[in-house]
Short mmCIF file of C-alpha atoms in Angstrom, two decimals:
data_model
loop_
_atom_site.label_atom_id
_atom_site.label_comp_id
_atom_site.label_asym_id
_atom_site.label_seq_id
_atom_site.Cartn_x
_atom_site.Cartn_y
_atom_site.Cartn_z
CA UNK A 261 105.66 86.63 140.69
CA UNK A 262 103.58 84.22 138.72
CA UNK A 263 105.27 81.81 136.11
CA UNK A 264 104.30 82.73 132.57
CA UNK A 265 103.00 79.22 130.62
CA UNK A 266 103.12 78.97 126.95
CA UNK A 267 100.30 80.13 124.82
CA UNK A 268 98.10 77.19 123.45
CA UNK A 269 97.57 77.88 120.06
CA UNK A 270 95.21 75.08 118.85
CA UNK A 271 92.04 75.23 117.89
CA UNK A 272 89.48 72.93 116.22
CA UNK A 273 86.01 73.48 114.05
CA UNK A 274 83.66 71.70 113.33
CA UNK A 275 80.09 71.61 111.10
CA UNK A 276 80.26 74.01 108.19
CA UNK A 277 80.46 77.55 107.13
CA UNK A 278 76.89 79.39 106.99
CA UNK A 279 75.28 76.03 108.37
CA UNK A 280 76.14 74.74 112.23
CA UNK A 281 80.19 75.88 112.43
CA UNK A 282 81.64 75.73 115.86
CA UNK A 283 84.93 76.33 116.87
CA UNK A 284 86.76 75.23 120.32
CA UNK A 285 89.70 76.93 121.39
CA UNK A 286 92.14 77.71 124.73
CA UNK A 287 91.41 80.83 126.20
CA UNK A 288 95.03 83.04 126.45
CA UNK A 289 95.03 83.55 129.68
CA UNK A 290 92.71 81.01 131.93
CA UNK A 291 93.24 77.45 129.60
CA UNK A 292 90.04 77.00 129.90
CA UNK A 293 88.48 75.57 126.54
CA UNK A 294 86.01 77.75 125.16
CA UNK A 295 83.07 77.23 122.55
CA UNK A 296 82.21 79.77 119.86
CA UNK A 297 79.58 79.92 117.41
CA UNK A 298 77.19 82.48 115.35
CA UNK A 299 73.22 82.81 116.10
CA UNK A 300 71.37 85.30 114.22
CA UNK A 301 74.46 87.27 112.97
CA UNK A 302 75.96 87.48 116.30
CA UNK A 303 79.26 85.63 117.03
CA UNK A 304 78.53 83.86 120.53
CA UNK A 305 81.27 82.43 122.97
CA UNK A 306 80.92 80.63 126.58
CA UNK A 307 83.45 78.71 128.47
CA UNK A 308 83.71 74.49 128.85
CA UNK A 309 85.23 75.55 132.27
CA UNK A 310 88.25 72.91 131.51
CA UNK A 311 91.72 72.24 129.63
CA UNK A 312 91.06 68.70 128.12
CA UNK A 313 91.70 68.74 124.37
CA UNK A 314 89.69 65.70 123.17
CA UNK A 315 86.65 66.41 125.65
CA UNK A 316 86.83 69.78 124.03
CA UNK A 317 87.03 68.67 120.38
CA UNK A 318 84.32 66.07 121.37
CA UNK A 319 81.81 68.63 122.52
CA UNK A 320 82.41 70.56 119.38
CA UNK A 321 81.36 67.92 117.54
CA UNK A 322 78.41 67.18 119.75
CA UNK A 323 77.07 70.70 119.81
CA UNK A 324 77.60 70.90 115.68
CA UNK A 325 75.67 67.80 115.69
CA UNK A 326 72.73 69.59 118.05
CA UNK A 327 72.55 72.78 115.78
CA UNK A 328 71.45 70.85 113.27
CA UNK A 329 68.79 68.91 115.46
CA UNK A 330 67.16 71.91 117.13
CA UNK A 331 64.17 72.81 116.19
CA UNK A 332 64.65 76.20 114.31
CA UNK A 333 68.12 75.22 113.85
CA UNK A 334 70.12 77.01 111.41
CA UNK A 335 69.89 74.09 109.62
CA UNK A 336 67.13 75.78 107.35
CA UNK A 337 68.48 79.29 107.58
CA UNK A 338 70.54 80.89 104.82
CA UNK A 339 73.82 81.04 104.76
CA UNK A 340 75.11 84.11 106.52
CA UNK A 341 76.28 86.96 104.50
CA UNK A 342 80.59 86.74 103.98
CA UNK A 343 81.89 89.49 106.28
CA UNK A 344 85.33 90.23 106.01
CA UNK A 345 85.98 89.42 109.30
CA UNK A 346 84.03 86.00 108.31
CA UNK A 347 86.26 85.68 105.22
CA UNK A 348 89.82 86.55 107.47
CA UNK A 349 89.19 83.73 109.32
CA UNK A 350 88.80 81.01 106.97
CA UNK A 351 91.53 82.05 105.68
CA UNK A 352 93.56 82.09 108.33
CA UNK A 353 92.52 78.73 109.44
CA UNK A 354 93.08 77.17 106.34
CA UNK A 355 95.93 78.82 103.99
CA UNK A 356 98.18 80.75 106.42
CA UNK A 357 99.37 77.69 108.53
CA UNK A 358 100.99 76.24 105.10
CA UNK A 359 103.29 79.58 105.07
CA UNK A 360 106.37 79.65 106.84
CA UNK A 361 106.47 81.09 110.26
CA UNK A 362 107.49 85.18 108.99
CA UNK A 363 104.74 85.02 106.79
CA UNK A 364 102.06 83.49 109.16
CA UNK A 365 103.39 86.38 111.74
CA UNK A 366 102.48 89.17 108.69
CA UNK A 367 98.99 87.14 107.90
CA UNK A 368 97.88 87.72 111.21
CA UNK A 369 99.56 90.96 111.88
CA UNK A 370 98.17 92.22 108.52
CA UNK A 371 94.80 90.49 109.41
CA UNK A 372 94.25 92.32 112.63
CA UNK A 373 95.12 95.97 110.37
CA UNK A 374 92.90 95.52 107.52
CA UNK A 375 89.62 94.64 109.71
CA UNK A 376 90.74 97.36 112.10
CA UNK A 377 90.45 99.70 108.80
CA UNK A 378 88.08 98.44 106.69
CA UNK A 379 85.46 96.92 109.14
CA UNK A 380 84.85 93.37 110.62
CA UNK A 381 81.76 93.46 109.12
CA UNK A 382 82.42 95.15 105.85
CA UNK A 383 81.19 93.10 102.71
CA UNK A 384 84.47 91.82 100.53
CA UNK A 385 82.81 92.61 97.69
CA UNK A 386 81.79 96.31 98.57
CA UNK A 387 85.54 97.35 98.56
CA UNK A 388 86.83 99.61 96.03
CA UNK A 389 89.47 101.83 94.31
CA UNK A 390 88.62 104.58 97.07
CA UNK A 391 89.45 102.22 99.89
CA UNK A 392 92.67 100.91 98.31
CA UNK A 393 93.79 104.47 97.59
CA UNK A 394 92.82 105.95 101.29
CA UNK A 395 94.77 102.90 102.94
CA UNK A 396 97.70 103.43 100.61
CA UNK A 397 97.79 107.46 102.16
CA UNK A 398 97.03 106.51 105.40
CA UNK A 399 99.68 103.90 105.85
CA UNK A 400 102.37 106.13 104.07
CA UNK A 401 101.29 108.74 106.85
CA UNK A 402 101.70 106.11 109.57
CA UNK A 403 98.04 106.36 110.88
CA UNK A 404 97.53 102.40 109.80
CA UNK A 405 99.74 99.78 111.16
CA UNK A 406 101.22 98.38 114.56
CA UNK A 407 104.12 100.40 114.65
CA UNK A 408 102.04 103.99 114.39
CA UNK A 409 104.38 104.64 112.30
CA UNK A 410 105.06 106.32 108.34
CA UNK A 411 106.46 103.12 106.48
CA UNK A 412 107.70 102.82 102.95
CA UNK A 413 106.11 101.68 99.72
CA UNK A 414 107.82 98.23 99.65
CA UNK A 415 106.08 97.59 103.38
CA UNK A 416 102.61 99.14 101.59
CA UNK A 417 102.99 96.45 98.38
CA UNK A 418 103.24 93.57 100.86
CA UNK A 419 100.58 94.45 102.97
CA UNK A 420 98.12 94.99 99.77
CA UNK A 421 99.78 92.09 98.15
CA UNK A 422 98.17 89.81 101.07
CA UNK A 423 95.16 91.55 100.79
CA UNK A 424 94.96 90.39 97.05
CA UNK A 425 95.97 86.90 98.16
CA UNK A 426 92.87 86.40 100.50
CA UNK A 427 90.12 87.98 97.70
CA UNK A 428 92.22 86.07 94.79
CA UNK A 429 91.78 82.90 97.05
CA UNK A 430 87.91 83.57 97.69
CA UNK A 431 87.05 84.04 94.65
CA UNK A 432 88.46 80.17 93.79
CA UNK A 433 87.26 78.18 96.52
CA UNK A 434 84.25 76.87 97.41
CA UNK A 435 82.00 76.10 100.65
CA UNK A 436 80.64 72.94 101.13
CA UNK A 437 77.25 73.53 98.71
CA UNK A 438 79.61 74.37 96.08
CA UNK A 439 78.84 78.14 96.41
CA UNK A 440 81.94 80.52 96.02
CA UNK A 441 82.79 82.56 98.63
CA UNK A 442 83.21 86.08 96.55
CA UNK A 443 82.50 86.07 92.70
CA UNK A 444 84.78 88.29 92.14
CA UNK A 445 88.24 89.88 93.59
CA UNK A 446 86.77 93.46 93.68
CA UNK A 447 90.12 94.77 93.94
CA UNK A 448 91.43 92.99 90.82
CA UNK A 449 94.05 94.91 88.45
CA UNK A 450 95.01 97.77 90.56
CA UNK A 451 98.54 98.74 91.25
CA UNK A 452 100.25 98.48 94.36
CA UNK A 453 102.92 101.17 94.79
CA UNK A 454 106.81 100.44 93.78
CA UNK A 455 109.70 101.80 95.73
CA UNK A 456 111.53 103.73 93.03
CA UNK A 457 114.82 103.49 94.12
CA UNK A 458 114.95 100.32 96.84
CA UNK A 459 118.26 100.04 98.55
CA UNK A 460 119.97 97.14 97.72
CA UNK A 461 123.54 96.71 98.69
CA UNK A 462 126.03 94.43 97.19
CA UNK A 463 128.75 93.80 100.13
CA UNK A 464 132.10 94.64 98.48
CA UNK A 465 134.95 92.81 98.65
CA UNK A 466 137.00 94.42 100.89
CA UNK A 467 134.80 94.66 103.49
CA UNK A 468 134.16 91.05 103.35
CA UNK A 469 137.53 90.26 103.97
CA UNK A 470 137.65 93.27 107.00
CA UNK A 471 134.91 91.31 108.14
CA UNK A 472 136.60 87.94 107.80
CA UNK A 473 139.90 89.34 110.00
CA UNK A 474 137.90 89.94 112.86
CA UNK A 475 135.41 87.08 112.89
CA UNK A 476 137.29 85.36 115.19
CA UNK A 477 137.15 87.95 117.90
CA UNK A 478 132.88 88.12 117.61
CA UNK A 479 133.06 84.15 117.78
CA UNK A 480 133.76 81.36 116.05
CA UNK A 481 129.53 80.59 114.92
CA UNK A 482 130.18 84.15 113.22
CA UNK A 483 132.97 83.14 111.61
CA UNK A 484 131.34 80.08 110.40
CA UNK A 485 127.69 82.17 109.41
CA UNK A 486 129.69 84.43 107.41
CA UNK A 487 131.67 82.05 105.74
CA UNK A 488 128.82 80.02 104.50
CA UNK A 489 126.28 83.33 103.75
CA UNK A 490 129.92 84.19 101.27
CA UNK A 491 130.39 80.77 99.26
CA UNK A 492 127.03 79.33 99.39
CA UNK A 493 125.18 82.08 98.51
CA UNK A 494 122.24 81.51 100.69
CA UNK A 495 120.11 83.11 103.51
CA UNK A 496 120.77 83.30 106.47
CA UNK A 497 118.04 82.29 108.36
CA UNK A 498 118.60 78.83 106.04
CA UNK A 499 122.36 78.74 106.99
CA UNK A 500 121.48 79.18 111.06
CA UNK A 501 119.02 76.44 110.66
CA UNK A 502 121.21 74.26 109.61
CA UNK A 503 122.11 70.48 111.24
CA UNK A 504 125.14 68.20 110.83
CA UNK A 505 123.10 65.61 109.46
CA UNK A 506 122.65 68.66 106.69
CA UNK A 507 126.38 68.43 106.01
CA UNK A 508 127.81 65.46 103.46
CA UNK A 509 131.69 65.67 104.40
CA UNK A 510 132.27 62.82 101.64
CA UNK A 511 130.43 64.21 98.75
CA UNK A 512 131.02 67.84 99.94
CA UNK A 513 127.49 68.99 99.55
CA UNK A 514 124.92 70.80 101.68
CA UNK A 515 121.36 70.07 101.85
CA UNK A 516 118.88 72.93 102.21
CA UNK A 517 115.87 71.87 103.62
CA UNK A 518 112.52 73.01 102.66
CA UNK A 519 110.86 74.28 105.41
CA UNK A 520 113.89 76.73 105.92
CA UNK A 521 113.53 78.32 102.42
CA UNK A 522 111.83 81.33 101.66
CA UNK A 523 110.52 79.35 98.60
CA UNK A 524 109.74 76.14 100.00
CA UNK A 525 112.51 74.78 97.73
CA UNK A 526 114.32 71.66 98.97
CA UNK A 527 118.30 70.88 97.25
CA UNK A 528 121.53 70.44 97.68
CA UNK A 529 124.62 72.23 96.83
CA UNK A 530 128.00 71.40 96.11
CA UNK A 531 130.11 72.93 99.05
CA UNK A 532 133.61 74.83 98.39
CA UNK A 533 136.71 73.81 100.11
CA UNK A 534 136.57 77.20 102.18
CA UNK A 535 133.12 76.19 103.57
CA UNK A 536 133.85 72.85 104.51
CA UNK A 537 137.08 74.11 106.29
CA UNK A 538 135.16 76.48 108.27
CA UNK A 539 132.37 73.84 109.07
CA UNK A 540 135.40 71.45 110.06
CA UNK A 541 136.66 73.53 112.17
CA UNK A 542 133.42 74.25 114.06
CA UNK A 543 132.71 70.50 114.17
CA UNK A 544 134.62 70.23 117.40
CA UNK A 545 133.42 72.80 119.27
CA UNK A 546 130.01 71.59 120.70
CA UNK A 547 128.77 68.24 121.31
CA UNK A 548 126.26 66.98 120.07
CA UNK A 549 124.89 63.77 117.63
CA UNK A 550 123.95 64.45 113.63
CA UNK A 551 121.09 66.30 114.42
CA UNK A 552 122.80 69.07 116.21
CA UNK A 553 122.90 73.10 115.25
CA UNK A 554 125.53 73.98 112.89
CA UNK A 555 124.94 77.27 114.64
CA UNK A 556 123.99 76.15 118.15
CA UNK A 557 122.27 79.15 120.66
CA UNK A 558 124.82 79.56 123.10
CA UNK A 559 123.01 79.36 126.20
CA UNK A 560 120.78 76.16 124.91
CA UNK A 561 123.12 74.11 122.49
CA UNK A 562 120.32 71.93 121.62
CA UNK A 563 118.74 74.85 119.34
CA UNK A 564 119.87 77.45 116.60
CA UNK A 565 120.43 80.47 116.97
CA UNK A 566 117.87 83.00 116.84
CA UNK A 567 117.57 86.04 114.35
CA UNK A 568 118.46 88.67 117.07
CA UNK A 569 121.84 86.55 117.79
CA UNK A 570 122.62 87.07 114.30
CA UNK A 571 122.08 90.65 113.72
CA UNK A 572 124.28 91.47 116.79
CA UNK A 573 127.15 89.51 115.39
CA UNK A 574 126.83 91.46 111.98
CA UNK A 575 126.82 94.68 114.15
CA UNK A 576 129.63 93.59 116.71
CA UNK A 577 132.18 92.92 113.19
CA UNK A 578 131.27 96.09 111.78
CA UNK A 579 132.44 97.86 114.79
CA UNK A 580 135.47 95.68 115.26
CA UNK A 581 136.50 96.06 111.35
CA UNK A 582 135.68 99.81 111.67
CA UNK A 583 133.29 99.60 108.87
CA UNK A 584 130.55 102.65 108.99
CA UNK A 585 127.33 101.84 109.50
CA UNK A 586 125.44 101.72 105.66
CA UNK A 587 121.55 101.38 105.43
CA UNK A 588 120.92 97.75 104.17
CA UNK A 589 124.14 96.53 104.44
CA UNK A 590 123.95 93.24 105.99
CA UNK A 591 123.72 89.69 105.80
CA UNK A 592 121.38 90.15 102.52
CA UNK A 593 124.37 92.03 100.99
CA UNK A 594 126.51 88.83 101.14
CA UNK A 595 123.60 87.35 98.90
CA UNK A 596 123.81 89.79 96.41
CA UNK A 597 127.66 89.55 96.07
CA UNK A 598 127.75 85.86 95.76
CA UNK A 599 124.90 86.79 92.44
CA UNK A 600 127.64 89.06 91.12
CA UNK A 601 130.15 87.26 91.31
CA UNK A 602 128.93 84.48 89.49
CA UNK A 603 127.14 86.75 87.12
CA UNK A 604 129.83 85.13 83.85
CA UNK A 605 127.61 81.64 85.04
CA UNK A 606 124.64 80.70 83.27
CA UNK A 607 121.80 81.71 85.09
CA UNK A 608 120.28 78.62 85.60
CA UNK A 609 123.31 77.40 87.12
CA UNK A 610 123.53 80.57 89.51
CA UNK A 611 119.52 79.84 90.36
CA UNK A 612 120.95 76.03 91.53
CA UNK A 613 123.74 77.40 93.79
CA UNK A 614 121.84 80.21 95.34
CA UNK A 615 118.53 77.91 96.06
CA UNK A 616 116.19 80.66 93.71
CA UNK A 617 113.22 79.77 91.82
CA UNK A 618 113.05 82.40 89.22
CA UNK A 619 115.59 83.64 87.17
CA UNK A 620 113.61 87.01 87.29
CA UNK A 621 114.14 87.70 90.85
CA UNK A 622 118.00 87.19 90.33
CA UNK A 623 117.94 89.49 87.35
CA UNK A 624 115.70 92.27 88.97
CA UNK A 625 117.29 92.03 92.63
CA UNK A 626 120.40 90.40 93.37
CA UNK A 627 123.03 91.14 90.56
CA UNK A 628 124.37 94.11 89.86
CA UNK A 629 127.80 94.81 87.53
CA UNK A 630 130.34 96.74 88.97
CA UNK A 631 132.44 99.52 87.42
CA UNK A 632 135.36 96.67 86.69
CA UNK A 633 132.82 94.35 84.80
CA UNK A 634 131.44 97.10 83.09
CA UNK A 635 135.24 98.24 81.84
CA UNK A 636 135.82 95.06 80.77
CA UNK A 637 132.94 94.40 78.91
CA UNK A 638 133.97 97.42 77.21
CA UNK A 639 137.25 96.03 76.63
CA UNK A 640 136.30 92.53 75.24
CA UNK A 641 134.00 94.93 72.47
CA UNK A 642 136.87 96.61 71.15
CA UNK A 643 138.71 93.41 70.83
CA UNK A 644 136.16 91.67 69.02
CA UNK A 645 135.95 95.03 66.90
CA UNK A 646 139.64 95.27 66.37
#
């Protein structure tokens, strides 16, 4: 059996847009370098029949260089019309690299559906109401998209939400003779659908603590992962990328790193004695220096562990603590119950401790009053009253 090596995913381009553009990049499954370029409309590709990155980035530079030269060159030739196949790849060689790594996996996953549906060579500014509406039935139907599958309207609003993104972005930037790529965002102003009733489940507190009893028994980087997800608040694909050099046992504070956040948001957060005696606790169990997992993989200590290792462990203590399976009850819920707990805080405060941006989002999706708060809310009215 032959080994499987890593996909290389660079690339490099040089010239510019409409003019002499050329673009180098690995083939998937030879190595080899390959050269690609447009002549007369047609996108053009040939091999460099080797693996060396700076000959390759050289040659792209010397054939960019020899567009312009020829005689005939496109030099002198308009630029070529924006496709959106043309416009897909700007953008995804320029504004989906600064996203973090989920939303770079949708870009190009959502990428490779809308030119699939709409047409490589379709005209951005050709598209319509009657295109947004026909992709909004055929997705609900499931006859657009990856999985083949009918998906909901919250899936729908993300997918047209990046499509907005790359017009919205066109329609702002430039090429290099100051021209604008698309006047206009044809699609400007129309609705995306809303899932009328999204589930959203707050984790109770009982079955947090029938969780906490048998933590032990799926492993002690569960027991830790669900202790921090419960007093910090936070996500946890933040909390499993966490490092001891993240952890101030002196000041009792954690620091959330950017690149982990959903927002991009770097800051630290006081940590509560129960957190730092579970993170004690797990201090001792793998070795390692300060830049060591929190939440080490455990076959390869040296890494975190992954987003499948988590879900299991969620799924192994809900069998153990004999909780029945609930739709959207998981490590999000634990989120949404640290919002409503603190929801007698100010909000800004809350927004601090749970590492959110916008007081909206905690408002709109994360707190929700329970039947006690609601009685005594009640309560504290009559008093005032009486």
């Amino acid at each position: 059996m032959m080994a499987r090596t890593k996909r290389d995913r660079r690339a490099y381009s040089a010239g510019e847009w409409g003019r002499n553009r050329v673009r180098v990049f690995p083939d998937p499954k030879t190595g080899l370098f390959q050269v690609e370029w447009r002549e007369n409309g047609r996108r053009l590709t040939r091999s460099l029949k080797h693996r060396d990155w700076r000959r390759a980035k050289r040659q792209a530079d010397q054939f960019a260089a020899g567009f312009i030269d020829a005689p005939g060159g496109k030099a002198e030739a308009e630029p070529e019309p924006l496709t959106l196949e043309r416009l897909f790849d700007i953008y995804g060689e320029e504004v989906t690299p600064t996203k973090a790594k989920t939303s770079r996996l949708h870009d190009r996953t959502a990428t490779k559906m809308f030119l699939g549906f709409l047409g490589r060579q379709r005209r951005p500014e050709t598209l319509s109401q009657r295109d947004w509406d026909r992709f909004i039935r055929e997705r609900v139907a499931g006859r657009v998209g990856p999985s083949g599958n009918p998906v909901s309207n919250r899936m729908i609003e993300r997918d047209l939400k990046f499509l907005l993104a790359v017009l919205n972005w066109a329609a702002k930037s430039r090429d290099e003779h100051g021209r604008l790529l698309l006047k206009a965002n044809p699609l400007r102003g129309l609705r995306t659908p809303r899932q009328k009733n999204p589930t959203r489940i707050v984790l109770a507190e009982e079955e947090y603590q029938a969780l906490l009893d048998v933590s032990r028994q799926v492993g002690w980087r569960f027991r830790v992962a669900l202790v921090l997800a419960h007093e910090t608040g936070h996500r946890i694909g933040a909390i499993r990328k966490l490092r001891w050099s993240d952890i101030d046992f002196e000041r009792g504070t954690i620091r959330w790193r950017a690149e982990h956040e959903k927002t991009g948001y770097e800051h630290r957060t006081p940590a509560t004695a129960e957190a730092l005696a579970a993170l004690e606790e797990s201090r001792g169990k793998e070795l390692g220096g300060a830049d060591a997992p929190v939440l080490p993989a455990p076959r390869n200590p040296s890494k975190c562990a992954n987003s499948e290792r988590t879900h299991l462990w969620w799924k192994k203590a809900e069998r153990l603590a004999g909780l029945e399976p609930k739709p959207g009850r998981g490590w999000h819920s634990l989120r949404r119950k640290f919002a409503s707990d603190l929801m007698d805080q100010p909000l800004k405060v809350l927004c601090e401790l749970g590492g959110w941006r916008e007081t909206k989002t905690v408002l709109q999706c994360y707190q929700r009053a329970d039947e006690a708060q609601l009685r005594n809310a009640l309560e504290n009215r009559r008093r005032v009253h009486g």
